XYZ file of C-alpha atoms in Angstrom:
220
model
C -2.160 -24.628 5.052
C -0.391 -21.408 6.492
C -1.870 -18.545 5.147
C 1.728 -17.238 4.340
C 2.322 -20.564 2.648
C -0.675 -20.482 0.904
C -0.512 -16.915 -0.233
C 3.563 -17.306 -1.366
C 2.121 -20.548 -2.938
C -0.266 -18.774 -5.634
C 2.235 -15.740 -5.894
C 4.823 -18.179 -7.331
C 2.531 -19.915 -9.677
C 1.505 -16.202 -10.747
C 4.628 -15.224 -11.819
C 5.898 -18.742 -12.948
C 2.677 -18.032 -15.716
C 4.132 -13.995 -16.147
C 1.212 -12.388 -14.668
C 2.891 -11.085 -11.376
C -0.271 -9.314 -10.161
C -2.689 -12.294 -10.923
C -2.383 -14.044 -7.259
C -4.049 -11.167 -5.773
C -7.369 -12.054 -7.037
C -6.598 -15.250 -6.621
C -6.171 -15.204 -2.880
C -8.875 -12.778 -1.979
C -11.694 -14.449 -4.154
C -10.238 -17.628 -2.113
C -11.104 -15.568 0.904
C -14.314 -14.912 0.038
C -15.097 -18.799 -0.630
C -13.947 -19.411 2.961
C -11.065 -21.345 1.587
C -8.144 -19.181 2.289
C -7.126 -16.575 5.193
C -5.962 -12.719 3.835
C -2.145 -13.355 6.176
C -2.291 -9.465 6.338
C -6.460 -9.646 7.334
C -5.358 -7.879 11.008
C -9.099 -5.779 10.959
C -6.708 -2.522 12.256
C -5.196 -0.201 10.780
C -1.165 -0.625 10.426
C 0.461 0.114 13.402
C 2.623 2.598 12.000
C -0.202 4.524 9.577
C -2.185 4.860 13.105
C 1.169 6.026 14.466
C 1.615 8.700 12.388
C -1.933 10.067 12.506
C -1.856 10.125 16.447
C 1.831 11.883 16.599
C 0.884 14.672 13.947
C -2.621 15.287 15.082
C -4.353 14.430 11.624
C -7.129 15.221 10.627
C -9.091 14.789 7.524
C -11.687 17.835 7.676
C -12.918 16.845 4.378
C -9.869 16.205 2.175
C -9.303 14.027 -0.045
C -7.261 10.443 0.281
C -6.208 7.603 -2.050
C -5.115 4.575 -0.496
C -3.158 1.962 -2.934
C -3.664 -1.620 -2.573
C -6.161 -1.402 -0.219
C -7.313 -4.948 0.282
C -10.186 -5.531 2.458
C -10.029 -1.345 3.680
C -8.138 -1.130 6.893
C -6.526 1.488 6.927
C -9.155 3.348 4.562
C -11.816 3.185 7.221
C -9.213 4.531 9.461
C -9.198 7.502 7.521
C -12.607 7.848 6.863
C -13.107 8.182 10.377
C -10.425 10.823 10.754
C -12.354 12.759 8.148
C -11.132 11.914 5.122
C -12.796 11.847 1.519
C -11.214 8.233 1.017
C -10.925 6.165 -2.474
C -9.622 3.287 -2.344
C -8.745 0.869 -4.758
C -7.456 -2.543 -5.311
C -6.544 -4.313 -8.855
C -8.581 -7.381 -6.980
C -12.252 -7.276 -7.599
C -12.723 -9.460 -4.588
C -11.132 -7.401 -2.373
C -13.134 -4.482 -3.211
C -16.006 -6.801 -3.100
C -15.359 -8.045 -0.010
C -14.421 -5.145 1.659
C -18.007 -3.381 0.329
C -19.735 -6.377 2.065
C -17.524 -6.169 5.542
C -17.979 -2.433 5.814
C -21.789 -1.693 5.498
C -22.812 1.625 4.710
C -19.297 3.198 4.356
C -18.743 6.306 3.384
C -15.023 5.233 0.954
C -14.948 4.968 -2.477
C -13.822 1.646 -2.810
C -12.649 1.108 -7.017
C -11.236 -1.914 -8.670
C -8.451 -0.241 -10.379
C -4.918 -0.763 -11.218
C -1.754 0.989 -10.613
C -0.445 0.949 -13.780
C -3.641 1.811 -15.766
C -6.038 3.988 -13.076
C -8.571 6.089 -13.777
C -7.240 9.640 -15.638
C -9.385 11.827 -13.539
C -6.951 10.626 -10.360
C -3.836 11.702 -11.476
C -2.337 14.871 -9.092
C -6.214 14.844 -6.865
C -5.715 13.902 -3.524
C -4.089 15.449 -0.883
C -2.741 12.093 1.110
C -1.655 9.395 -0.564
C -1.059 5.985 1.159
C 0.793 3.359 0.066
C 1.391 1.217 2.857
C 2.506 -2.718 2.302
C 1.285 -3.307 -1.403
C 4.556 -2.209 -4.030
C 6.215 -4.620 -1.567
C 4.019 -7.752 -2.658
C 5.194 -6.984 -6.160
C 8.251 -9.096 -7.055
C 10.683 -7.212 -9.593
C 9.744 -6.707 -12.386
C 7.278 -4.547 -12.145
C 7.906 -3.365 -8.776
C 10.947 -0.861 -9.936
C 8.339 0.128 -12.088
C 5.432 0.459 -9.802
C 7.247 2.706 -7.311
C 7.398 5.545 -9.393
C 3.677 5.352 -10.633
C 2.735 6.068 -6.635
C 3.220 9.280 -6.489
C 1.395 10.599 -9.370
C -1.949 11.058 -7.560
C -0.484 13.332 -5.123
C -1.918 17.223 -5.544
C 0.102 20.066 -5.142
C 0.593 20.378 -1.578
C -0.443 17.026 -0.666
C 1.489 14.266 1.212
C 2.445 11.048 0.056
C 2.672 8.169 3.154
C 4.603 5.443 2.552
C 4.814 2.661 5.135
C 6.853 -1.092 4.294
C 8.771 -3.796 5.709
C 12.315 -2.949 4.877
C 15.932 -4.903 4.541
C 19.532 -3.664 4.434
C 20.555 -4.594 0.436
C 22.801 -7.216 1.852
C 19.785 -9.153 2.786
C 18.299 -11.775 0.495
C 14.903 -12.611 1.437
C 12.626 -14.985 -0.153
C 9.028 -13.444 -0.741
C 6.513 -11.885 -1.130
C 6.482 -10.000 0.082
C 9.795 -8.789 -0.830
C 10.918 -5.711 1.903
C 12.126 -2.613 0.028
C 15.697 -1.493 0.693
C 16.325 2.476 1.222
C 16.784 2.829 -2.093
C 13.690 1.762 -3.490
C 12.125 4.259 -0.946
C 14.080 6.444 -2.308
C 12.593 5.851 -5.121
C 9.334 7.271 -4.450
C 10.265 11.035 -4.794
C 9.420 11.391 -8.420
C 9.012 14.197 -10.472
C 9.048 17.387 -7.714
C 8.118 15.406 -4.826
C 10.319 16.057 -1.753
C 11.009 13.539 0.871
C 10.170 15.198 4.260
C 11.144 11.972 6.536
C 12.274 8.648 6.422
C 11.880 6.501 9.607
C 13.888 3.106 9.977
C 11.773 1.406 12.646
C 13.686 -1.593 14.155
C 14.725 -3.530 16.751
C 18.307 -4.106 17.555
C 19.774 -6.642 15.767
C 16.426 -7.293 13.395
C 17.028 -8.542 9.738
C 13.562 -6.671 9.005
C 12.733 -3.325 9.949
C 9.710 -0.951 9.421
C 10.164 2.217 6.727
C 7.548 5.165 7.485
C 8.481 7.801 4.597
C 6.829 11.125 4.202
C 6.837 12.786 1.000
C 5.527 15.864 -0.174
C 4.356 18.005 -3.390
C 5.361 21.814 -3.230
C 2.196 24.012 -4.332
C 2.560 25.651 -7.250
């Protein structure tokens, strides 16, 4: 079966039984079985994460990161290796399995955790925050719920990254994942977070778009 198929497949019988987040696991343990293919499995980091590190220079010299959702750790090894302190978690034990197993002798903190109960000791600690493709996968509810947990585990001064497929609110589309409109990005900038940037990434005519939003937390 298409991995998209397959993966929209157990994401409908997940919610159909009202546990929306359930499919995760189910897909990645899949993956580990050799029965299923991860559709977003690319082994690179997203285009427009790797985009953003090259344009501004980044570098991790030690900080700390959190990436959200981080399936089998793409784009947290791509931050490890810009010098990063990166956790990374994924409510999928599997994943974080798996992605152990793939990346021998890494130096993330990869944590089976989830977003709307995480570990106490992570809220306000990390100077970048990613959240790149995973409140997406979430239909609603809990996703207008889930966007405002996101950036809780920024620090003062910190950035939060936030990189999704996106639709105009005109346009219905059948998921997961289900693209945020500019509104829901919006919706990130919680408590005193300010939005620094928000890039609509498209080509002419497209029903689907890339967002890239920047957020960040004032210091004191």
């Amino acid at each position: 079966m298409d991995p998209d198929v397959y993966a929209r497949a157990l994401a409908g019988e997940a919610i159909a039984d009202g546990e929306p987040t359930a499919w995760f696991e189910r897909l990645y343990s899949a993956a580990a079985d050799g029965v299923a293919v991860v559709p977003w499995d690319k082994g690179v980091p997203h285009t427009l994460l790797a985009g953003w590190a090259q344009r501004g220079g980044v570098r991790g010299d030690g900080r700390r990161a959190l990436v959200v959702g981080a399936g089998l750790g793409r784009d947290a090894e791509f931050l490890s290796g810009l010098g990063f302190a990166v956790t990374a978690f994924d409510i999928s034990a599997s994943a974080i399995r798996s992605a152990r197993a793939r990346h021998a002798g890494t130096r993330v903190d990869y944590r089976q955790a989830d977003l709307f109960d995480p570990p106490g000791e992570w809220h306000a600690a990390f100077d970048l925050v990613v959240e790149s493709m995973t409140v997406q996968s979430l239909p609603d509810p809990p996703r207008a719920s889930a966007i405002p947990l996101v950036g809780r585990f920024v620090a003062p001064g910190g950035t939060l990254l936030v990189i999704a497929t996106g639709r105009d609110p005109e346009t219905d589309f059948a998921g997961p994942p289900w693209p945020l409109t500019r509104a829901e990005i919006d919706a990130f900038a919680v408590d005193d977070l300010v939005v620094d940037r928000v890039e609509d990434i498209r080509e002419p005519g497209a029903t689907l778009f890339g967002w890239r939003a920047e957020l960040h937390r004032p210091r004191g």
